[in-house]
Amino acid sequence: MPAPSPSGLVLGTWIDPEGRRTEWSDAEIHPDLETIEHDAGRLESGRILIVEDEHLVALDLQVRLKHMGHQPDVAYSGEEAVQKATQNKFDLLLMDIKLKGALDGIEAAKLIRETFDVPIIYLTAYADNHTLDRARYTEPYGYILKPFQERELKAAIEMALRRHAHDKQRSQQQVLERFLAEASAHMATSLDYRAVARSTAELIVPRYADWCLIHLREAADEVPAFSFTQPSGDDRPVSSPLVDMVERTGRPEMISAIAGTGAYRDAFGPQHVETLRDLGARSLMCVPLVVRDQVLGSLALVSGKTRAHYTASDMAFVEDLARRLAVALDNALLYRRAERAILMRDDVLAVVSHDLRTPLSTILMQAELLSSHDDLGGVGQAIARAAQRMNRLIGDLLDASAINSGQLALEVGTHRADELVHEAAEPFRSMAETRGISLEEVATTEVGTVRCDRDRMLQALSNLIDNALRFTPRGGRVCVAARRDGDGVQLEVLDTGRGIPPDQLPHLFDRFWRGQARRGGAGLGLFITKGIVGAHDSALKVESTVNVGSRFHFTLRAGS
């Protein structure tokens, strides 16, 4: 027996789940009991199974528990305890460790805990370390050593019920967080807003609802109104007073207890009355899908007869889910708009390539005729140069579109690297001489061959040479070279020009980008060059130093 404490009579000994012992006196336990007794009304009375083979002790416990407001039941053996726990739902087990029969209290608790999440308090006169070690594997919510007082028993029960409720809430929260993470992953698997809505609804039902509706409002950019219901998989438009109200006000709505089938019609219109009646709909929630301060649509969930009524915590969970769904749907709609813009751009480019090149050919032909007249030759040549420049610009636009869509066609063959260098540099010889720039070629037959599309590779090298000549001052040097690089051949264009500032290097290959020092052109040359090199499974690289020069290079696969 524990000795009396200085402050009063010892009521008993409490051993916590970790095996730590606490001896409670009246004065020591009184403050905690006051708190528990004050809050006792906030806890529902619990169904408690007493497992005790001493009939008088079991009867005494029944009387005490009824006095506390609980609903007790009794099992007189471990086997009977397992049977009753299987057949009935209990909020707590008061388990004697020493029981007659094949199953003692610890073995019975182990079997019960394998199937049911129910807290257990051991009542025992045995508190040796071996017994505590065995009992600890069943994760008990505490131990009370016999004999004990009613106040001690009450405190232990209330603390166990509270702790279990807290543990259960925390476990449910973890489940919800895992679900939200899983839902976010599902939402990210598609950029089709219909697929996003469908996959989300299929995830929600039946895990957190018996019926689900996802509705998207009609958008100004020709996105029609869209609805999807689960489990029916129906994507027909929905006329729902509740959905209309939530989307108009932007405020969530919850009906915790639906009264009669008339409420089904009032909420979701006549088309879903039969479905909701068959489900035995009990409560519903409808929350707006809001992103960037705009209401995209709404998410509605209904619980059926086999599910508990929705609560405020359920609403908080669904609002979190709705925020994630709204972002996913918004991303899908933005992607759809981007796709439509790309299609429109490609349509414009198709018109440009066909409708503009036809009259451009006529202009070039007439310019050649004008050039043959002595008095109009200069005018004809000027018109021809302008038309040729326009023709090149049209070609650049079409190439940029093909590169951007990954549809740049290549006709790959085996070609001598030194010939590519010469053919790319030769057309610029006159320009270089006029500007007083030395244009050099460094390549020999020993370099060998490369695998490439000849015309596209000449286009890429020409763009690099043209850029180098534009930004190299008189007296400077531009070198076009080919040399062996391991199993491949490296092609490079090097200049002694003004160089590229470091802050401009990250944007150098962006489409339509032109640095402050650049002049003329549409800002597509380097973008196209990078795309051509990339289509050859290579990478265009650049090193540049201001007032020293720049070096562009890439490596192609050597020919056999």
Coordinates of C-alpha atoms in Angstrom, one line a residue:
M1 CA 0.0 0.0 0.0
P2 CA 1.3 3.5 -0.8
A3 CA 2.1 5.6 2.3
P4 CA -0.1 8.7 3.1
S5 CA 1.3 12.0 1.8
P6 CA 1.8 15.0 4.0
S7 CA -1.1 16.7 2.3
G8 CA -3.7 14.1 2.8
L9 CA -4.8 10.5 2.4
V10 CA -3.4 8.7 -0.6
L11 CA -6.2 7.7 -3.0
G12 CA -4.2 5.4 -5.2
T13 CA -1.4 4.9 -7.7
W14 CA -1.6 5.9 -11.4
I15 CA 0.9 4.4 -13.8
D16 CA 1.0 6.3 -17.1
P17 CA 1.4 4.5 -20.5
E18 CA 5.2 4.8 -20.2
G19 CA 5.2 3.0 -16.9
R20 CA 5.8 6.0 -14.7
R21 CA 4.1 5.8 -11.3
T22 CA 2.3 8.7 -9.6
E23 CA 0.8 8.5 -6.1
W24 CA -2.2 10.8 -5.8
S25 CA -3.4 12.3 -2.6
D26 CA -6.6 14.1 -2.2
A27 CA -4.9 17.5 -2.2
E28 CA -2.6 16.7 -5.1
I29 CA -5.3 15.4 -7.4
H30 CA -8.0 17.8 -6.5
P31 CA -7.2 20.6 -9.0
D32 CA -7.1 18.2 -11.9
L33 CA -10.4 16.6 -10.8
E34 CA -12.0 20.0 -10.5
T35 CA -11.1 20.7 -14.1
I36 CA -12.3 17.3 -15.3
E37 CA -15.5 17.6 -13.3
H38 CA -16.1 21.1 -14.7
D39 CA -15.6 19.9 -18.3
A40 CA -17.3 16.5 -17.9
G41 CA -20.5 17.7 -19.4
R42 CA -18.7 18.5 -22.6
L43 CA -17.9 14.9 -23.1
E44 CA -20.7 12.5 -24.1
S45 CA -21.2 9.6 -21.7
G46 CA -19.1 6.7 -22.8
R47 CA -19.9 3.0 -23.4
I48 CA -17.4 1.2 -21.2
L49 CA -16.7 -2.5 -21.2
I50 CA -15.6 -3.8 -17.8
V51 CA -13.5 -6.9 -18.1
E52 CA -13.3 -8.4 -14.6
D53 CA -13.6 -12.0 -13.4
E54 CA -14.5 -11.1 -9.8
H55 CA -18.3 -10.6 -9.9
L56 CA -18.4 -8.3 -6.8
V57 CA -15.7 -6.1 -8.2
A58 CA -17.4 -6.0 -11.6
L59 CA -20.7 -5.1 -10.0
D60 CA -19.1 -2.3 -7.9
L61 CA -17.5 -0.9 -11.1
Q62 CA -20.9 -1.0 -12.9
V63 CA -22.5 1.0 -10.1
R64 CA -19.7 3.6 -10.0
L65 CA -19.7 4.1 -13.8
K66 CA -23.5 4.5 -13.9
H67 CA -23.1 7.1 -11.2
M68 CA -20.6 8.9 -13.4
G69 CA -23.1 8.9 -16.3
H70 CA -21.5 6.2 -18.4
Q71 CA -23.1 3.1 -19.9
P72 CA -21.2 0.1 -18.6
D73 CA -21.2 -3.5 -19.7
V74 CA -19.4 -6.5 -18.2
A75 CA -17.3 -9.4 -19.6
Y76 CA -16.1 -12.0 -17.0
S77 CA -13.3 -13.5 -19.2
G78 CA -10.9 -12.5 -21.9
E79 CA -12.8 -14.6 -24.4
E80 CA -16.1 -12.9 -23.6
A81 CA -14.4 -9.5 -23.8
V82 CA -13.2 -10.2 -27.3
Q83 CA -16.6 -11.4 -28.3
K84 CA -18.4 -8.4 -26.9
A85 CA -15.9 -5.9 -28.4
T86 CA -16.5 -7.5 -31.8
Q87 CA -20.3 -7.3 -31.5
N88 CA -20.6 -3.8 -29.9
K89 CA -18.9 -0.4 -30.2
F90 CA -17.2 0.7 -26.9
D91 CA -15.6 4.0 -26.1
L92 CA -13.3 2.5 -23.4
L93 CA -12.2 -0.8 -21.9
L94 CA -11.4 -1.2 -18.2
M95 CA -9.4 -4.4 -18.3
D96 CA -8.2 -6.5 -15.3
I97 CA -4.9 -8.1 -16.2
K98 CA -5.3 -11.3 -14.2
L99 CA -8.2 -13.2 -15.7
K100 CA -9.2 -16.8 -15.4
G101 CA -9.2 -18.8 -18.7
A102 CA -6.9 -19.1 -21.7
L103 CA -6.7 -15.3 -22.3
D104 CA -5.5 -13.0 -19.6
G105 CA -6.3 -9.3 -19.9
I106 CA -3.2 -8.4 -21.9
E107 CA -3.8 -11.1 -24.5
A108 CA -7.5 -10.1 -24.8
A109 CA -6.5 -6.5 -25.2
K110 CA -4.0 -7.4 -27.9
L111 CA -6.7 -9.2 -29.9
I112 CA -9.1 -6.4 -29.5
R113 CA -6.6 -3.6 -30.4
E114 CA -5.6 -5.5 -33.6
T115 CA -9.1 -4.8 -35.0
F116 CA -10.6 -1.9 -33.0
D117 CA -9.3 1.6 -32.1
V118 CA -10.5 1.6 -28.5
P119 CA -8.6 3.0 -25.5
I120 CA -7.7 0.6 -22.7
I121 CA -7.0 1.2 -19.0
Y122 CA -5.7 -1.7 -17.0
L123 CA -7.0 -2.4 -13.5
T124 CA -4.6 -4.6 -11.6
A125 CA -2.9 -5.4 -8.4
Y126 CA 0.1 -6.5 -10.3
A127 CA 2.6 -3.8 -11.3
D128 CA 5.8 -5.7 -11.7
N129 CA 8.1 -4.7 -14.6
H130 CA 7.5 -8.0 -16.5
T131 CA 3.7 -7.3 -16.5
L132 CA 4.1 -3.7 -17.5
D133 CA 6.5 -4.6 -20.4
R134 CA 3.9 -7.1 -21.7
A135 CA 1.0 -4.6 -21.3
R136 CA 2.9 -1.8 -23.0
Y137 CA 2.7 -3.6 -26.4
T138 CA -1.1 -3.0 -26.4
E139 CA -0.6 0.7 -26.1
P140 CA -2.8 1.3 -23.0
Y141 CA -4.0 4.7 -22.0
G142 CA -3.0 4.0 -18.4
Y143 CA -2.9 1.7 -15.4
I144 CA -4.7 1.9 -12.1
L145 CA -3.5 -0.2 -9.2
K146 CA -6.1 -1.8 -7.0
P147 CA -7.4 -0.8 -4.6
F148 CA -8.5 2.6 -5.9
Q149 CA -11.1 5.4 -5.1
E150 CA -13.9 6.5 -7.3
R151 CA -12.3 9.9 -7.8
E152 CA -9.2 8.3 -9.1
L153 CA -11.2 6.0 -11.4
K154 CA -13.2 9.0 -12.7
A155 CA -10.0 11.0 -13.4
A156 CA -8.4 8.1 -15.3
I157 CA -11.5 7.5 -17.4
E158 CA -12.0 11.2 -18.3
M159 CA -8.3 11.6 -19.2
A160 CA -8.3 8.5 -21.3
L161 CA -11.4 9.5 -23.2
R162 CA -10.0 13.0 -23.8
R163 CA -6.6 11.7 -24.9
H164 CA -8.2 9.2 -27.2
A165 CA -10.5 11.9 -28.7
H166 CA -7.4 14.0 -29.3
D167 CA -5.4 11.1 -30.8
K168 CA -8.4 10.3 -33.0
Q169 CA -8.7 13.9 -34.2
R170 CA -5.0 14.1 -34.9
S171 CA -5.1 10.8 -36.8
Q172 CA -8.1 12.0 -38.8
Q173 CA -6.2 15.2 -39.6
Q174 CA -3.2 13.2 -40.8
V175 CA -5.6 11.2 -43.1
L176 CA -7.1 14.4 -44.5
E177 CA -3.6 15.9 -45.1
R178 CA -2.6 12.8 -46.9
F179 CA -5.8 12.9 -49.0
L180 CA -5.2 16.6 -49.8
A181 CA -1.6 15.7 -51.0
E182 CA -3.0 12.8 -53.0
A183 CA -5.7 15.0 -54.5
S184 CA -3.2 17.7 -55.4
A185 CA -1.0 15.1 -57.2
H186 CA -4.1 13.8 -59.1
M187 CA -5.0 17.4 -60.1
A188 CA -1.5 17.9 -61.5
T189 CA -1.6 14.9 -63.8
S190 CA -3.6 16.7 -66.5
L191 CA -4.0 20.2 -68.0
D192 CA -7.5 19.3 -69.4
Y193 CA -10.0 21.0 -67.1
R194 CA -12.6 18.3 -67.7
A195 CA -10.1 15.6 -66.7
V196 CA -9.1 17.5 -63.6
A197 CA -12.7 17.8 -62.5
R198 CA -13.4 14.1 -63.3
S199 CA -10.3 12.7 -61.5
T200 CA -11.0 14.9 -58.4
A201 CA -14.7 13.8 -58.2
E202 CA -13.7 10.2 -58.5
L203 CA -11.2 10.6 -55.7
I204 CA -13.8 12.3 -53.4
V205 CA -16.5 9.7 -53.9
P206 CA -16.8 7.4 -51.9
R207 CA -14.0 8.4 -49.6
Y208 CA -15.4 11.6 -48.3
A209 CA -18.8 11.9 -49.9
D210 CA -21.6 9.8 -51.4
W211 CA -22.3 12.3 -54.2
C212 CA -20.2 15.1 -55.6
L213 CA -20.8 17.9 -58.1
I214 CA -18.1 20.0 -59.7
H215 CA -19.4 23.0 -61.7
L216 CA -17.5 25.5 -63.8
R217 CA -19.1 28.8 -64.9
E218 CA -19.1 29.9 -68.5
A219 CA -16.0 31.9 -69.2
A220 CA -15.7 34.9 -71.5
D221 CA -13.2 33.2 -73.7
E222 CA -15.7 30.7 -75.1
V223 CA -15.2 28.1 -72.4
P224 CA -18.7 26.7 -71.9
A225 CA -20.3 26.0 -68.5
F226 CA -19.3 22.5 -67.4
S227 CA -20.6 20.2 -64.7
F228 CA -19.5 16.7 -63.5
T229 CA -21.3 14.6 -61.0
Q230 CA -20.0 11.5 -59.3
P231 CA -20.8 8.5 -58.9
S232 CA -23.0 8.8 -62.0
G233 CA -20.2 10.3 -64.2
D234 CA -22.8 12.6 -65.7
D235 CA -21.3 15.7 -67.4
R236 CA -24.6 17.3 -68.5
P237 CA -25.2 20.9 -67.5
V238 CA -26.8 21.4 -64.1
S239 CA -29.4 23.9 -63.1
S240 CA -28.9 24.3 -59.3
P241 CA -30.3 27.1 -57.1
L242 CA -27.7 26.3 -54.4
V243 CA -24.8 26.3 -56.9
D244 CA -26.0 29.6 -58.4
M245 CA -26.2 31.2 -55.0
V246 CA -22.8 30.1 -53.9
E247 CA -21.2 31.2 -57.1
R248 CA -23.0 34.5 -57.0
T249 CA -22.1 35.4 -53.4
G250 CA -18.8 33.6 -53.2
R251 CA -19.8 32.2 -49.8
P252 CA -19.8 28.6 -48.8
E253 CA -23.1 27.0 -47.6
M254 CA -23.7 23.9 -45.4
I255 CA -26.9 22.1 -44.6
S256 CA -26.0 19.8 -41.7
A257 CA -29.3 18.0 -41.7
I258 CA -31.4 17.8 -44.8
A259 CA -35.2 17.8 -44.1
G260 CA -37.1 15.8 -46.7
T261 CA -36.8 15.4 -50.5
G262 CA -38.0 18.9 -51.1
A263 CA -34.6 20.1 -50.0
Y264 CA -32.9 18.0 -52.7
R265 CA -34.9 19.9 -55.4
D266 CA -34.2 23.3 -53.7
A267 CA -30.5 22.6 -53.7
F268 CA -29.7 20.8 -56.9
G269 CA -32.8 21.0 -59.1
P270 CA -35.2 18.3 -60.1
Q271 CA -32.8 16.2 -62.2
H272 CA -30.9 14.9 -59.1
V273 CA -33.9 14.3 -56.7
E274 CA -34.2 10.6 -57.3
T275 CA -30.4 10.0 -57.0
L276 CA -30.2 11.9 -53.7
R277 CA -33.3 10.2 -52.4
D278 CA -31.8 6.8 -53.1
L279 CA -28.6 7.8 -51.3
G280 CA -30.6 8.9 -48.3
A281 CA -28.8 12.3 -48.4
R282 CA -28.3 13.6 -44.9
S283 CA -26.3 16.7 -45.2
L284 CA -24.5 18.8 -47.9
M285 CA -21.8 21.4 -48.4
C286 CA -21.2 23.7 -51.3
V287 CA -18.1 25.9 -51.6
P288 CA -17.0 28.3 -54.3
L289 CA -13.9 27.7 -56.4
V290 CA -12.1 31.0 -56.0
V291 CA -8.7 31.9 -57.6
R292 CA -7.2 35.3 -58.1
D293 CA -10.4 36.8 -56.6
Q294 CA -12.5 35.3 -59.3
V295 CA -15.2 32.6 -58.8
L296 CA -14.5 29.9 -61.3
G297 CA -17.3 27.6 -60.1
S298 CA -18.3 25.5 -57.1
L299 CA -17.7 22.1 -55.4
A300 CA -20.7 20.4 -53.7
L301 CA -20.5 17.3 -51.5
V302 CA -23.4 15.2 -50.1
S303 CA -23.3 12.6 -47.3
G304 CA -25.7 9.7 -47.5
K305 CA -27.4 7.5 -44.9
T306 CA -24.2 5.5 -44.2
R307 CA -22.1 8.5 -43.4
A308 CA -22.1 11.0 -40.5
H309 CA -23.6 14.5 -40.8
Y310 CA -21.1 17.1 -42.0
T311 CA -19.6 19.4 -39.4
A312 CA -17.6 22.7 -39.3
S313 CA -14.4 20.7 -39.5
D314 CA -15.6 19.0 -42.7
M315 CA -16.3 22.4 -44.1
A316 CA -12.8 23.6 -43.4
F317 CA -11.4 20.5 -45.1
V318 CA -13.6 21.0 -48.2
E319 CA -12.6 24.6 -48.4
D320 CA -9.0 23.6 -48.5
L321 CA -9.7 21.0 -51.1
A322 CA -11.7 23.6 -53.1
R323 CA -8.7 26.1 -53.1
R324 CA -6.4 23.4 -54.5
L325 CA -9.0 22.4 -57.1
A326 CA -9.5 26.0 -58.1
V327 CA -5.8 26.5 -58.8
A328 CA -5.6 23.3 -60.8
L329 CA -8.7 24.2 -62.9
D330 CA -7.3 27.8 -63.4
N331 CA -4.0 26.3 -64.6
A332 CA -5.9 24.0 -67.0
L333 CA -8.0 26.9 -68.3
L334 CA -4.9 29.1 -68.8
Y335 CA -3.2 26.2 -70.6
R336 CA -6.3 25.9 -72.9
R337 CA -6.1 29.7 -73.6
A338 CA -2.4 29.4 -74.4
E339 CA -3.1 26.5 -76.7
R340 CA -5.8 28.5 -78.5
A341 CA -3.4 31.4 -78.8
I342 CA -0.8 29.2 -80.4
L343 CA -3.3 27.7 -82.8
M344 CA -4.3 31.3 -83.8
R345 CA -0.7 32.2 -84.2
D346 CA 0.0 29.2 -86.4
D347 CA -3.1 30.0 -88.5
V348 CA -1.7 33.5 -89.0
L349 CA 1.7 32.2 -89.9
A350 CA 0.1 29.8 -92.4
V351 CA -1.7 32.8 -94.0
V352 CA 1.6 34.7 -94.0
S353 CA 3.5 31.9 -95.7
H354 CA 1.0 31.3 -98.4
D355 CA -0.8 34.6 -99.0
L356 CA 2.2 37.0 -98.6
R357 CA 4.8 34.9 -100.4
T358 CA 2.7 34.8 -103.6
P359 CA 2.5 38.6 -104.1
L360 CA 6.1 38.9 -102.9
S361 CA 7.3 36.6 -105.8
T362 CA 5.5 39.0 -108.2
I363 CA 7.3 42.0 -106.6
L364 CA 10.7 40.3 -107.0
M365 CA 10.0 39.5 -110.7
Q366 CA 8.9 43.1 -111.4
A367 CA 12.0 44.4 -109.5
E368 CA 14.3 42.3 -111.8
L369 CA 12.5 43.9 -114.9
L370 CA 13.1 47.4 -113.5
S371 CA 16.7 46.6 -112.8
S372 CA 17.3 45.9 -116.5
H373 CA 16.4 49.6 -117.3
D374 CA 19.4 51.9 -117.1
D375 CA 17.3 54.8 -115.7
L376 CA 15.4 52.7 -113.2
G377 CA 18.0 50.1 -112.3
G378 CA 18.8 51.5 -108.8
V379 CA 15.1 51.6 -107.9
G380 CA 14.6 48.0 -109.0
Q381 CA 17.6 46.8 -107.0
A382 CA 16.3 48.6 -103.9
I383 CA 12.9 47.0 -104.3
A384 CA 14.5 43.6 -104.8
R385 CA 16.6 44.0 -101.6
A386 CA 13.5 44.9 -99.6
A387 CA 11.5 42.0 -101.0
Q388 CA 14.3 39.6 -100.3
R389 CA 14.6 40.8 -96.7
M390 CA 10.8 40.4 -96.3
N391 CA 11.1 36.9 -97.7
R392 CA 13.8 36.0 -95.2
L393 CA 11.7 37.5 -92.4
I394 CA 8.8 35.3 -93.4
G395 CA 11.1 32.3 -93.4
D396 CA 12.4 33.2 -90.0
L397 CA 8.8 33.4 -88.6
L398 CA 7.9 30.0 -90.0
D399 CA 11.1 28.4 -88.7
A400 CA 10.6 29.9 -85.3
S401 CA 7.0 28.5 -85.2
A402 CA 8.3 25.1 -86.3
I403 CA 11.0 25.1 -83.6
N404 CA 8.6 26.3 -80.9
S405 CA 6.2 23.4 -81.7
G406 CA 9.0 20.8 -82.0
Q407 CA 8.1 20.2 -85.6
L408 CA 11.3 21.4 -87.3
A409 CA 11.9 18.9 -90.2
L410 CA 15.5 17.7 -90.8
E411 CA 17.0 15.8 -93.7
V412 CA 20.1 14.4 -92.1
G413 CA 23.0 13.2 -94.1
T414 CA 26.8 12.9 -93.9
H415 CA 28.7 16.0 -94.9
R416 CA 32.4 17.2 -94.8
A417 CA 32.9 19.7 -92.0
D418 CA 35.5 21.8 -93.9
E419 CA 33.0 22.2 -96.8
L420 CA 30.3 23.4 -94.4
V421 CA 32.6 26.0 -93.0
H422 CA 33.6 27.2 -96.4
E423 CA 30.1 27.3 -97.8
A424 CA 28.8 29.2 -94.8
A425 CA 31.6 31.8 -94.8
E426 CA 32.0 32.4 -98.5
P427 CA 28.8 34.5 -99.0
F428 CA 30.0 36.9 -96.3
R429 CA 33.4 37.5 -97.9
S430 CA 32.3 40.7 -99.7
M431 CA 30.6 42.1 -96.6
A432 CA 33.7 41.5 -94.4
E433 CA 36.0 43.2 -96.9
T434 CA 33.7 46.2 -97.2
R435 CA 33.7 46.6 -93.4
G436 CA 37.4 46.0 -93.0
I437 CA 37.0 42.8 -91.0
S438 CA 39.2 39.7 -91.5
L439 CA 37.0 36.6 -92.1
E440 CA 39.0 33.4 -91.5
E441 CA 38.2 29.8 -92.1
V442 CA 40.0 27.1 -90.0
A443 CA 39.1 23.6 -91.1
T444 CA 40.8 20.8 -93.0
T445 CA 39.8 17.5 -94.6
E446 CA 41.3 15.8 -91.6
V447 CA 38.5 17.0 -89.4
G448 CA 36.2 14.5 -91.2
T449 CA 32.5 14.5 -91.7
V450 CA 29.4 15.2 -89.6
R451 CA 25.8 14.0 -89.5
C452 CA 23.5 16.9 -90.1
D453 CA 20.9 18.6 -92.3
R454 CA 23.2 20.5 -94.6
D455 CA 20.8 23.4 -95.4
R456 CA 19.8 23.9 -91.8
M457 CA 23.4 23.7 -90.6
L458 CA 24.4 26.3 -93.2
Q459 CA 21.5 28.5 -92.0
A460 CA 22.7 28.2 -88.4
L461 CA 26.3 29.0 -89.2
S462 CA 25.2 31.9 -91.4
N463 CA 23.2 33.4 -88.6
L464 CA 26.2 33.3 -86.3
I465 CA 28.6 34.7 -88.9
D466 CA 26.1 37.5 -89.8
N467 CA 25.8 38.4 -86.1
A468 CA 29.6 38.4 -85.6
L469 CA 30.2 40.7 -88.6
R470 CA 27.5 43.1 -87.3
F471 CA 29.1 43.6 -83.9
T472 CA 32.8 43.5 -84.9
P473 CA 34.4 46.8 -85.5
R474 CA 36.7 47.7 -88.5
G475 CA 40.1 46.0 -88.1
G476 CA 38.6 43.1 -86.1
R477 CA 38.5 39.4 -86.9
V478 CA 35.8 36.7 -87.3
C479 CA 36.9 33.1 -87.4
V480 CA 34.7 30.1 -88.5
A481 CA 36.3 26.8 -87.5
A482 CA 35.7 23.1 -87.3
R483 CA 37.9 20.8 -85.2
R484 CA 37.7 17.3 -83.7
D485 CA 36.1 17.1 -80.3
G486 CA 36.3 13.5 -79.0
D487 CA 33.8 11.4 -80.9
G488 CA 32.3 14.5 -82.5
V489 CA 33.2 17.6 -84.5
Q490 CA 33.0 21.1 -82.9
L491 CA 31.9 24.0 -85.0
E492 CA 32.5 27.5 -83.8
V493 CA 32.2 31.2 -84.8
L494 CA 34.6 33.5 -82.9
D495 CA 34.8 37.2 -83.1
T496 CA 36.8 40.1 -81.6
G497 CA 33.7 42.3 -81.3
R498 CA 32.2 44.4 -78.5
G499 CA 31.1 41.3 -76.5
I500 CA 27.9 40.7 -74.7
P501 CA 27.1 42.2 -71.3
P502 CA 26.6 39.5 -68.6
D503 CA 23.1 40.6 -67.8
Q504 CA 22.1 40.0 -71.5
L505 CA 23.5 36.4 -71.7
P506 CA 20.5 34.7 -70.1
H507 CA 18.1 36.2 -72.7
L508 CA 20.4 35.8 -75.7
F509 CA 18.5 32.9 -77.2
D510 CA 15.0 34.1 -76.3
R511 CA 12.5 34.6 -79.2
F512 CA 12.1 38.2 -80.4
W513 CA 14.7 39.4 -77.9
R514 CA 17.0 42.1 -78.9
G515 CA 19.7 43.6 -76.7
Q516 CA 20.2 47.3 -76.4
A517 CA 23.2 47.3 -78.7
R518 CA 21.5 45.3 -81.4
R519 CA 20.1 46.8 -84.5
G520 CA 17.8 45.6 -87.2
G521 CA 16.2 42.1 -87.5
A522 CA 13.3 40.6 -85.6
G523 CA 15.2 39.0 -82.8
L524 CA 14.8 35.5 -84.2
G525 CA 18.3 34.6 -85.5
L526 CA 19.8 33.2 -82.4
F527 CA 16.6 31.6 -81.3
I528 CA 16.4 29.8 -84.7
T529 CA 20.1 28.9 -84.5
K530 CA 19.7 27.4 -81.1
G531 CA 16.6 25.4 -82.3
I532 CA 18.5 24.0 -85.3
V533 CA 21.4 22.9 -83.1
G534 CA 19.0 21.4 -80.6
A535 CA 17.2 19.5 -83.3
H536 CA 20.6 17.9 -84.0
D537 CA 20.8 16.7 -80.4
S538 CA 23.4 19.3 -79.5
A539 CA 23.5 22.5 -77.5
L540 CA 24.6 25.9 -78.6
K541 CA 27.0 27.5 -76.1
V542 CA 28.4 31.0 -75.8
E543 CA 31.3 32.6 -74.0
S544 CA 31.7 36.4 -74.2
T545 CA 33.7 39.2 -72.6
V546 CA 32.8 42.8 -73.1
N547 CA 35.3 44.6 -75.4
V548 CA 37.1 41.4 -76.1
G549 CA 34.7 39.3 -78.2
S550 CA 32.4 36.3 -78.2
R551 CA 32.6 32.6 -79.1
F552 CA 29.6 30.5 -80.1
H553 CA 30.1 26.8 -80.5
F554 CA 28.4 23.4 -80.6
T555 CA 29.4 19.8 -81.3
L556 CA 27.8 17.5 -83.9
R557 CA 28.0 13.7 -84.2
A558 CA 30.8 12.7 -86.5
G559 CA 29.9 10.8 -89.7
S560 CA 30.9 7.2 -90.1

